[in-house]
Coordinates of C-alpha atoms in Angstrom, one line a residue:
M8 CA 44.8 -47.5 21.2
I9 CA 42.7 -45.0 23.2
S10 CA 39.3 -46.5 22.7
W11 CA 38.7 -46.6 26.5
L12 CA 38.3 -42.9 26.3
Q13 CA 35.5 -43.1 23.8
N14 CA 33.8 -45.8 25.9
K15 CA 34.0 -43.7 29.0
L16 CA 32.5 -40.7 27.2
Q17 CA 29.3 -42.7 26.5
K18 CA 28.6 -42.4 30.3
H19 CA 29.3 -38.7 30.5
L20 CA 28.1 -37.3 27.1
L21 CA 26.6 -33.8 27.4
L22 CA 24.9 -32.1 24.5
V23 CA 24.8 -28.4 24.1
F24 CA 22.9 -26.8 21.2
I25 CA 23.7 -23.1 21.6
I26 CA 26.9 -22.0 23.2
F27 CA 28.0 -18.5 23.9
A28 CA 31.4 -18.3 25.6
V29 CA 33.4 -15.1 25.6
L30 CA 36.5 -15.4 27.7
I31 CA 39.3 -13.0 26.8
I32 CA 42.8 -14.6 26.9
A33 CA 45.1 -12.7 29.1
F34 CA 48.5 -14.2 29.3
I35 CA 51.2 -12.1 30.7
V36 CA 53.9 -14.7 30.7
Q37 CA 57.4 -15.6 29.5
I38 CA 59.5 -18.6 28.3
G39 CA 63.1 -19.7 27.9
N40 CA 65.4 -22.7 27.4
Q41 CA 67.5 -24.7 29.8
G42 CA 71.3 -24.0 29.5
P43 CA 73.3 -26.6 27.6
I44 CA 76.1 -27.0 30.1
G45 CA 74.2 -28.0 33.2
G46 CA 74.3 -26.3 36.5
G47 CA 71.9 -25.9 39.4
K48 CA 68.1 -25.7 39.0
E49 CA 65.6 -23.9 41.1
Q50 CA 63.9 -26.5 43.3
T51 CA 60.7 -26.1 45.3
A52 CA 58.1 -28.6 46.5
D53 CA 57.1 -31.2 44.0
L54 CA 54.1 -29.8 42.0
F55 CA 52.7 -31.5 38.9
F56 CA 49.6 -30.8 36.9
Y57 CA 49.1 -34.4 35.9
D58 CA 52.6 -35.0 34.4
T59 CA 53.4 -31.3 33.7
P60 CA 55.9 -30.0 36.2
M61 CA 55.0 -26.7 37.9
N62 CA 57.5 -26.5 40.7
T63 CA 59.6 -23.7 39.2
E64 CA 58.8 -20.3 37.9
A65 CA 60.2 -21.2 34.6
A66 CA 57.9 -24.2 34.2
R67 CA 54.8 -22.3 35.2
V68 CA 55.8 -19.5 32.7
Q69 CA 56.3 -22.1 29.9
L70 CA 52.9 -23.6 30.5
M71 CA 51.2 -20.2 30.0
R72 CA 53.5 -19.1 27.2
D73 CA 53.0 -22.2 25.2
A74 CA 49.2 -21.8 25.4
Q75 CA 49.6 -18.2 24.2
L76 CA 51.6 -19.3 21.2
S77 CA 49.1 -22.1 20.5
A78 CA 46.2 -19.7 20.5
S79 CA 48.1 -17.3 18.2
L80 CA 48.9 -20.0 15.7
S81 CA 45.3 -21.0 15.5
R82 CA 44.3 -17.3 15.3
N83 CA 42.0 -17.8 18.3
P84 CA 41.8 -14.5 20.2
R85 CA 39.0 -15.8 22.4
A86 CA 40.6 -19.0 23.7
S87 CA 39.5 -20.2 27.1
Q88 CA 41.4 -18.7 30.0
N89 CA 41.9 -22.3 31.1
L90 CA 43.7 -23.2 27.9
P91 CA 47.1 -23.7 29.5
F92 CA 45.7 -26.4 31.8
E93 CA 43.5 -28.0 29.2
R94 CA 46.5 -28.4 26.9
A95 CA 48.4 -30.0 29.8
T96 CA 45.5 -32.4 30.4
A97 CA 45.3 -33.4 26.8
R98 CA 49.1 -33.8 26.6
Y99 CA 48.9 -36.1 29.6
I100 CA 46.3 -38.3 27.8
A101 CA 48.5 -38.4 24.8
N102 CA 51.5 -39.5 26.9
E103 CA 49.4 -42.1 28.7
N104 CA 48.2 -43.6 25.5
L105 CA 51.6 -43.4 23.7
I106 CA 50.5 -41.1 20.9
P107 CA 53.7 -40.5 19.0
E108 CA 55.2 -37.3 17.9
P109 CA 54.7 -36.5 14.2
S110 CA 57.3 -37.2 11.6
E111 CA 58.8 -34.2 9.7
E112 CA 56.3 -34.9 6.9
Q113 CA 53.3 -35.1 9.2
L114 CA 54.4 -32.0 11.0
L115 CA 54.7 -30.1 7.8
E116 CA 51.2 -31.1 6.7
Y117 CA 49.9 -30.1 10.1
I118 CA 51.6 -26.7 9.8
K119 CA 49.8 -26.1 6.5
T120 CA 46.5 -26.4 8.3
L121 CA 47.2 -23.6 10.8
P122 CA 45.6 -20.2 10.1
A123 CA 48.7 -18.3 11.1
F124 CA 50.5 -19.8 8.0
Q125 CA 47.7 -19.4 5.6
N126 CA 46.7 -16.6 3.2
Q127 CA 43.3 -15.0 2.8
L128 CA 42.1 -18.0 0.6
G129 CA 43.0 -20.5 3.4
E130 CA 46.0 -21.8 1.5
F131 CA 49.4 -22.4 2.9
D132 CA 51.5 -19.2 2.5
S133 CA 55.3 -20.0 2.7
Q134 CA 56.0 -16.2 2.9
A135 CA 53.9 -15.9 6.1
Y136 CA 55.7 -19.0 7.4
N137 CA 59.1 -17.4 6.6
M138 CA 58.1 -14.1 8.1
I139 CA 57.4 -15.8 11.4
L140 CA 60.7 -17.7 11.4
D141 CA 62.5 -14.4 10.6
S142 CA 60.8 -12.7 13.5
I143 CA 61.9 -15.5 15.8
S144 CA 65.5 -15.3 14.5
L145 CA 65.5 -11.6 15.2
G146 CA 64.8 -12.1 18.9
G147 CA 61.0 -12.3 19.0
A148 CA 59.0 -13.3 22.0
F149 CA 59.5 -17.0 21.2
S150 CA 62.4 -19.1 20.0
K151 CA 62.4 -21.8 17.2
A152 CA 62.6 -24.4 19.9
D153 CA 59.4 -22.9 21.5
L154 CA 57.6 -23.0 18.1
R155 CA 58.5 -26.6 17.4
R156 CA 57.6 -27.8 20.9
V157 CA 54.2 -26.1 20.6
L158 CA 53.5 -27.4 17.1
V159 CA 54.4 -31.0 18.2
D160 CA 52.3 -30.7 21.3
D161 CA 49.3 -29.3 19.3
Y162 CA 49.6 -32.1 16.7
R163 CA 49.4 -34.7 19.5
I164 CA 46.6 -32.8 21.3
A165 CA 44.6 -32.7 18.1
K166 CA 44.9 -36.5 17.9
V167 CA 43.5 -36.7 21.4
Y168 CA 40.5 -34.5 20.6
T169 CA 39.8 -36.5 17.4
A170 CA 39.8 -39.8 19.4
L171 CA 37.5 -38.3 22.0
Q172 CA 34.9 -37.0 19.6
G173 CA 33.3 -40.4 19.2
A174 CA 30.2 -41.0 17.1
G175 CA 28.3 -37.9 18.0
F176 CA 25.0 -39.6 18.8
V177 CA 22.0 -37.4 19.1
H178 CA 18.5 -38.7 19.8
E179 CA 15.7 -38.0 17.4
S180 CA 13.7 -36.1 20.1
E181 CA 16.6 -33.8 20.6
I182 CA 16.8 -33.0 16.9
L183 CA 13.1 -32.3 16.8
D184 CA 13.2 -30.1 19.9
S185 CA 16.1 -28.1 18.4
L186 CA 14.3 -27.8 15.0
S187 CA 11.1 -26.6 16.7
Q188 CA 13.1 -24.0 18.6
R189 CA 14.8 -23.0 15.4
L190 CA 11.5 -22.5 13.6
A191 CA 9.6 -21.0 16.5
K192 CA 8.3 -17.4 15.9
W193 CA 9.0 -14.9 18.7
S194 CA 7.7 -11.5 19.5
I195 CA 9.5 -9.7 22.3
L196 CA 10.2 -6.4 24.1
V197 CA 13.8 -5.6 24.9
A198 CA 14.3 -3.2 27.8
E199 CA 17.9 -2.0 27.7
S200 CA 19.6 -1.0 30.9
D201 CA 22.9 0.6 31.8
L202 CA 23.7 -0.2 35.4
N203 CA 26.6 2.3 35.3
T204 CA 24.0 5.1 35.7
Y205 CA 23.0 3.6 39.1
T206 CA 25.3 5.4 41.5
P207 CA 24.0 5.1 45.0
E208 CA 25.9 6.7 47.9
I209 CA 28.6 4.3 49.1
E210 CA 29.8 4.7 52.7
I211 CA 33.3 3.5 53.2
T212 CA 34.6 3.2 56.7
E213 CA 38.2 2.8 57.9
E214 CA 37.2 -0.6 59.3
M215 CA 36.1 -1.7 55.9
L216 CA 39.3 -0.7 54.3
K217 CA 41.5 -2.4 56.9
Q218 CA 39.4 -5.6 56.7
H219 CA 39.8 -5.6 52.9
Y220 CA 43.5 -5.2 53.3
E221 CA 43.6 -8.1 55.7
D222 CA 41.5 -10.4 53.5
F223 CA 43.1 -9.5 50.2
D224 CA 46.6 -8.4 51.0
F225 CA 47.9 -11.1 48.6
Q226 CA 46.4 -9.1 45.7
Y227 CA 48.8 -6.2 46.5
Q228 CA 51.9 -8.2 46.8
T229 CA 54.6 -6.9 44.5
P230 CA 56.1 -9.7 42.3
E231 CA 59.6 -11.1 42.6
R232 CA 62.1 -9.0 40.7
R233 CA 65.5 -9.8 39.3
V234 CA 68.6 -7.9 38.6
V235 CA 71.0 -9.4 36.1
N236 CA 74.3 -8.4 34.5
Y237 CA 75.0 -9.2 30.9
V238 CA 77.4 -9.0 28.0
E239 CA 76.5 -8.6 24.3
V240 CA 78.5 -10.1 21.4
E241 CA 77.5 -8.1 18.4
A242 CA 77.3 -9.7 14.9
A243 CA 78.3 -6.3 13.4
N244 CA 81.8 -6.8 14.7
Y245 CA 82.2 -9.9 12.5
V246 CA 80.5 -9.0 9.2
D247 CA 83.7 -7.9 7.5
E248 CA 85.2 -11.3 8.2
I249 CA 82.5 -13.0 6.1
K250 CA 83.6 -13.2 2.4
P251 CA 81.1 -15.5 0.7
T252 CA 81.8 -17.2 -2.7
E253 CA 79.3 -16.9 -5.6
D254 CA 78.2 -20.5 -5.1
E255 CA 77.5 -19.9 -1.4
L256 CA 75.3 -16.9 -2.3
I257 CA 73.4 -18.8 -5.0
T258 CA 72.8 -21.7 -2.6
Y259 CA 71.6 -19.2 0.1
F260 CA 69.3 -17.5 -2.4
E261 CA 67.8 -20.8 -3.6
A262 CA 67.2 -22.0 0.0
N263 CA 65.5 -18.7 0.9
I264 CA 64.0 -17.8 -2.5
D265 CA 60.5 -16.9 -1.1
R266 CA 62.0 -14.2 1.0
Y267 CA 63.1 -12.2 -2.1
Q268 CA 59.9 -12.6 -4.1
P269 CA 57.2 -9.9 -4.3
A270 CA 54.1 -10.4 -2.1
P271 CA 51.2 -12.1 -3.9
A272 CA 48.5 -9.7 -5.2
E273 CA 45.4 -9.3 -3.1
D274 CA 43.3 -9.7 -6.2
P275 CA 43.3 -13.4 -7.0
D276 CA 42.5 -12.5 -10.6
A277 CA 45.5 -10.3 -11.0
E278 CA 48.5 -11.3 -13.1
P279 CA 51.3 -12.8 -10.9
A280 CA 54.4 -10.7 -10.7
E281 CA 57.6 -11.8 -12.4
P282 CA 59.8 -13.8 -10.1
V283 CA 62.9 -12.1 -8.8
T284 CA 66.2 -13.6 -10.1
F285 CA 69.4 -14.1 -8.2
E286 CA 71.1 -11.3 -10.1
Q287 CA 68.3 -8.9 -9.2
A288 CA 68.5 -9.8 -5.5
R289 CA 72.3 -10.3 -5.4
L290 CA 73.1 -7.3 -3.2
A291 CA 70.3 -8.1 -0.7
V292 CA 71.3 -11.8 -0.7
R293 CA 74.9 -11.0 0.0
E294 CA 74.0 -8.6 2.9
D295 CA 71.6 -11.2 4.4
Y296 CA 74.1 -14.0 4.1
R297 CA 77.0 -12.1 5.7
L298 CA 74.8 -10.9 8.5
E299 CA 73.5 -14.4 9.2
K300 CA 77.0 -15.9 9.2
A301 CA 78.2 -13.0 11.4
R302 CA 75.4 -13.9 13.9
E303 CA 76.7 -17.5 13.9
V304 CA 80.2 -16.2 14.7
A305 CA 78.9 -14.0 17.5
A306 CA 77.0 -17.0 18.9
E307 CA 80.2 -19.1 18.8
R308 CA 82.1 -16.4 20.6
A309 CA 79.4 -16.1 23.3
Y310 CA 79.4 -19.9 23.6
D311 CA 83.2 -19.9 24.0
L312 CA 82.8 -17.6 27.0
V313 CA 80.3 -20.0 28.6
V314 CA 82.6 -22.9 28.0
Q315 CA 85.4 -21.0 29.7
I316 CA 83.2 -20.4 32.7
H317 CA 82.2 -24.0 32.9
E318 CA 85.6 -25.6 32.3
N319 CA 87.5 -23.2 34.7
E320 CA 84.7 -23.3 37.3
F321 CA 84.8 -19.5 37.6
S322 CA 82.7 -18.1 40.4
R323 CA 80.4 -15.1 40.1
D324 CA 82.9 -12.5 41.3
S325 CA 86.1 -14.2 40.3
Q326 CA 89.0 -12.4 38.7
G327 CA 89.2 -15.2 36.1
L328 CA 85.7 -14.4 34.9
K329 CA 86.5 -10.7 34.7
D330 CA 89.7 -11.4 32.7
A331 CA 87.8 -13.8 30.3
I332 CA 85.2 -11.1 29.6
A333 CA 87.9 -8.4 29.2
A334 CA 89.9 -10.6 26.8
M335 CA 87.0 -10.7 24.5
N336 CA 86.6 -6.8 24.6
L337 CA 83.2 -7.1 26.1
E338 CA 81.5 -4.7 28.5
V339 CA 79.5 -5.9 31.4
K340 CA 76.2 -4.1 31.7
T341 CA 73.6 -4.2 34.4
A342 CA 69.8 -4.3 33.6
S343 CA 67.3 -2.4 35.7
S344 CA 65.2 -4.6 38.0
F345 CA 62.3 -6.4 36.4
S346 CA 59.5 -8.8 37.2
A347 CA 58.6 -11.9 35.3
N348 CA 56.1 -10.1 33.1
E349 CA 58.3 -7.0 32.4
T350 CA 61.2 -6.1 30.1
P351 CA 64.1 -4.3 31.8
I352 CA 63.9 -0.5 31.1
G353 CA 66.2 0.5 28.3
T354 CA 66.2 -3.0 26.6
T355 CA 64.1 -4.7 24.0
W356 CA 64.5 -8.2 25.3
G357 CA 62.0 -10.8 24.4
R358 CA 60.1 -12.9 26.9
N359 CA 62.4 -15.8 26.4
M360 CA 65.3 -13.7 27.8
V361 CA 63.3 -12.6 30.7
S362 CA 62.4 -16.2 31.5
E363 CA 66.0 -17.3 31.2
A364 CA 67.0 -14.5 33.7
F365 CA 64.5 -15.9 36.2
K366 CA 66.1 -19.4 36.0
L367 CA 69.5 -18.1 37.2
T368 CA 70.6 -18.7 40.7
E369 CA 73.7 -18.1 42.8
N370 CA 74.9 -21.5 41.8
R371 CA 73.8 -21.5 38.2
F372 CA 74.7 -17.9 37.7
Y373 CA 75.2 -17.7 33.9
S374 CA 72.9 -18.4 31.0
E375 CA 73.5 -20.1 27.7
P376 CA 74.1 -17.7 24.8
L377 CA 70.8 -16.1 23.8
Q378 CA 70.1 -14.7 20.4
H379 CA 68.6 -11.2 20.4
G380 CA 68.4 -9.5 17.1
D381 CA 72.0 -9.3 15.8
K382 CA 73.5 -9.9 19.2
S383 CA 74.3 -13.0 21.3
I384 CA 73.8 -12.3 25.0
V385 CA 75.0 -14.1 28.1
L386 CA 73.2 -13.2 31.3
F387 CA 74.7 -13.3 34.8
Y388 CA 72.8 -13.5 38.1
D389 CA 73.1 -10.5 40.3
K390 CA 70.3 -10.5 42.9
V391 CA 66.7 -11.3 43.7
I392 CA 64.3 -8.7 45.1
E393 CA 61.8 -10.7 47.1
P394 CA 58.1 -10.1 46.8
T395 CA 56.7 -7.7 49.4
I396 CA 53.3 -6.5 50.5
P397 CA 53.3 -2.7 50.9
S398 CA 51.9 -1.2 54.1
F399 CA 48.3 -0.3 54.5
E400 CA 49.1 3.4 54.5
T401 CA 51.0 3.1 51.2
L402 CA 48.2 1.2 49.5
R403 CA 45.3 3.2 51.1
P404 CA 44.3 5.2 47.9
R405 CA 44.2 1.9 45.9
I406 CA 42.3 0.1 48.6
V407 CA 39.7 2.8 48.8
A408 CA 39.2 2.5 45.0
D409 CA 39.0 -1.3 45.2
V410 CA 36.5 -1.3 48.0
R411 CA 34.3 1.4 46.3
A412 CA 34.3 -0.6 43.1
E413 CA 33.3 -3.8 44.9
K414 CA 30.5 -2.0 46.8
Y415 CA 29.2 -0.6 43.5
R416 CA 29.3 -4.1 42.0
E417 CA 27.3 -5.5 44.9
A418 CA 24.8 -2.6 44.8
R419 CA 24.3 -2.8 41.0
S420 CA 23.9 -6.6 41.2
A421 CA 21.1 -6.2 43.8
Y422 CA 19.6 -3.3 41.7
A423 CA 19.5 -5.6 38.6
I424 CA 17.6 -8.2 40.5
E425 CA 15.2 -5.5 41.9
L426 CA 14.5 -4.2 38.4
Q427 CA 13.8 -7.7 37.1
E428 CA 11.3 -8.3 39.9
K429 CA 9.5 -5.0 39.1
L430 CA 9.4 -5.7 35.4
A431 CA 8.1 -9.3 36.0
A432 CA 5.4 -8.0 38.3
A433 CA 4.3 -5.5 35.5
A434 CA 4.5 -8.1 32.7
E435 CA 0.7 -8.4 32.2
S436 CA 0.7 -6.8 28.8
E437 CA 2.9 -5.0 26.3
D438 CA 1.8 -1.7 27.6
S439 CA 2.2 -2.4 31.3
F440 CA 5.7 -3.8 30.8
G441 CA 6.7 -0.9 28.6
A442 CA 5.4 1.6 31.1
A443 CA 7.3 0.0 34.0
A444 CA 10.5 -0.1 32.0
E445 CA 10.2 3.5 30.9
E446 CA 9.5 4.5 34.5
A447 CA 12.7 2.8 35.5
G448 CA 14.6 4.8 32.9
L449 CA 15.1 1.8 30.5
T450 CA 14.9 2.1 26.7
V451 CA 12.3 -0.3 25.2
S452 CA 12.5 -1.8 21.7
S453 CA 10.0 -4.2 20.0
Y454 CA 10.9 -7.1 17.8
S455 CA 8.2 -9.2 16.1
D456 CA 7.8 -12.4 14.2
F457 CA 11.4 -13.6 14.1
T458 CA 13.1 -16.9 14.5
L459 CA 16.4 -17.9 16.1
S460 CA 17.8 -18.8 12.8
E461 CA 16.7 -15.5 11.3
P462 CA 16.8 -12.9 14.1
A463 CA 15.0 -9.6 13.7
E464 CA 17.1 -6.7 12.3
G465 CA 18.7 -4.7 15.1
L466 CA 18.3 -7.4 17.7
D467 CA 21.6 -8.2 19.5
R468 CA 22.2 -11.8 18.8
R469 CA 23.9 -12.2 22.2
A470 CA 20.5 -12.0 23.7
L471 CA 19.1 -15.0 21.9
S472 CA 20.4 -17.6 24.3
A473 CA 18.3 -16.1 27.1
L474 CA 15.1 -16.8 25.0
L475 CA 15.6 -20.6 25.2
E476 CA 14.7 -20.5 28.9
L477 CA 11.5 -18.3 28.5
E478 CA 7.9 -18.9 27.7
T479 CA 5.2 -16.4 26.8
G480 CA 4.6 -13.7 29.4
E481 CA 8.0 -14.3 31.2
V482 CA 10.8 -11.8 31.8
S483 CA 14.4 -12.8 31.6
D484 CA 17.1 -12.0 34.2
F485 CA 19.5 -9.2 33.3
V486 CA 21.3 -10.3 30.2
R487 CA 24.8 -8.8 29.9
L488 CA 25.5 -7.6 26.4
N489 CA 28.4 -5.2 26.8
G490 CA 30.5 -5.7 29.9
D491 CA 29.1 -6.4 33.3
N492 CA 26.8 -3.4 33.5
Q493 CA 25.3 -2.9 30.1
G494 CA 22.5 -5.3 29.1
A495 CA 18.8 -5.9 28.8
Y496 CA 15.7 -7.6 30.0
L497 CA 13.7 -9.6 27.6
Y498 CA 9.9 -9.9 27.8
V499 CA 8.2 -12.6 25.6
L500 CA 5.0 -11.3 24.1
S501 CA 4.4 -14.5 22.1
K502 CA 6.1 -17.7 21.2
E503 CA 4.7 -19.8 18.4
V504 CA 6.3 -23.3 18.3
P505 CA 5.4 -25.2 15.2
E506 CA 4.8 -28.9 14.9
V507 CA 7.8 -30.6 13.3
S508 CA 8.7 -34.0 12.0
K509 CA 11.5 -35.9 10.4
E510 CA 10.1 -35.0 7.0
D511 CA 10.9 -31.3 7.5
P512 CA 13.4 -30.0 4.9
Q513 CA 15.6 -28.7 7.6
Y514 CA 15.7 -31.9 9.7
A515 CA 18.9 -33.3 8.2
Q516 CA 20.7 -30.0 8.4
V517 CA 19.8 -29.6 12.1
A518 CA 20.8 -33.3 12.8
D519 CA 24.2 -32.8 11.1
S520 CA 24.8 -29.6 13.0
L521 CA 23.9 -31.2 16.4
Q522 CA 26.0 -34.3 15.7
N523 CA 29.1 -32.2 14.9
L524 CA 28.5 -30.0 17.9
S525 CA 28.0 -33.1 20.1
K526 CA 31.3 -34.6 18.8
Q527 CA 33.2 -31.4 19.5
F528 CA 31.6 -30.6 22.9
S529 CA 31.9 -34.2 24.2
A530 CA 35.7 -34.0 23.7
Q531 CA 36.0 -30.5 25.1
Q532 CA 33.7 -31.3 28.1
Y533 CA 35.7 -34.4 28.9
I534 CA 39.0 -32.5 28.8
S535 CA 37.5 -29.6 30.8
T536 CA 36.1 -32.0 33.5
L537 CA 39.5 -33.7 33.9
T538 CA 41.2 -30.3 34.0
V539 CA 38.9 -29.0 36.8
Q540 CA 39.4 -32.2 38.8
E541 CA 43.1 -31.7 38.8
Q542 CA 42.8 -28.0 39.6
I543 CA 40.7 -28.9 42.6
R544 CA 43.2 -31.6 43.7
L545 CA 46.0 -29.1 43.6
G546 CA 43.9 -26.4 45.3
F547 CA 43.9 -24.1 42.3
T548 CA 40.1 -23.8 42.4
Q549 CA 37.4 -24.7 44.8
Q550 CA 34.8 -27.4 44.2
N551 CA 31.3 -26.1 43.6

């Protein structure tokens, strides 16, 4: 069905043998659902990333939030910062090639493969699954609809990546080159440098500050803020109305039996605990059942209010709306102003509620009922506080700090290049390089007779990738090891590359490793290329 993708990859296949990518995911975003009773929608200019709409704040927020949830489910704390757009690209390919959504059975099998739902042994853990569902039910950052949408998308996206992986062809010469690099013996000097210690005098003029403000005023723009009113329908007010029968409690216990069982022992050899019976858990089951049903009643009451607003066409400030709220003995509260990445002061709202608030307008001024813990909440539009750019004088202390930091970055970058040139000029021998490094205040360490597959003890493995570009007698550029300013220069004392052949015992292992890497990277590279092309088309990034 999507073999054309595999064919196209043959023309653009890139092989990478050692990859170091450390991009920390930083999503400060929100998500919510569209109301069930219709109403106005925020409309701006048409903006689509392939077929993913981005013309509303809610749509952009959902794009980011879905990626955050996807990374959490796969336990991937170092996902690419481009993940939201890469998911959108892969989903577009899935749509174009009619990759279907999974059946319930297929989705369940997929869920069992996700690290978030597995125990320490890599097995599906129903208790972990139920804990996540319980967290969502209690008003967590995501709703059950969010979770299902992301799971379905990720299932289809995984199918796209599988199809794109292709055969993973690797030429024999590439395997031999990689094997020889793997078996090569290195002896190096490592000169560690902390550029933070380089603190030259930085002159900052008023003209520089004002120019920075003019060039980067958008960085200081305050975000749009919202003020909403809201009413809370509390489940606690309806608990006494819930009088369950014994059969209802037993059915509830059996449907949620894992919730009442003891946690599995950390020691896999330990004797399993005795299962908890219904009689033992009866009080807890009754309490949980009544509260859950009370939540449903509270949600129905909140929904009744929304229906009244819709059917009677109440306006925002109408007496009819006030009377309907008063008839339900509800109190209208006003939240403090908040931006799209904040929670109103004094509340514990999840991101879904914040996102829902940002979808409200003067026309569509009420939300659907939103579950938050043991309350059902209806939000009402109050006002929008538009983004503003504070004056230069207001921002002056911050601008001074930003300009100083930028000037230091420029100075330290230039100093790092200057150091490399001095070290390279002195790299005639181990002694001359060491003397030049120590004169520059660098700490020098020596590592001898190691290979890339078995690095020397104490050698930072993050420095190994720089060696691939070096020959005997050469000095590397500044290799960042801990942030932007802490790193090292590598000086190759010797590099002994052995002769290798297909008969080498490690040949098959290296071939398998490169083929698997080729498969994975070819798919990722293809998705990344399409992602960047669309970002350039939309003006999100510039073409290099």
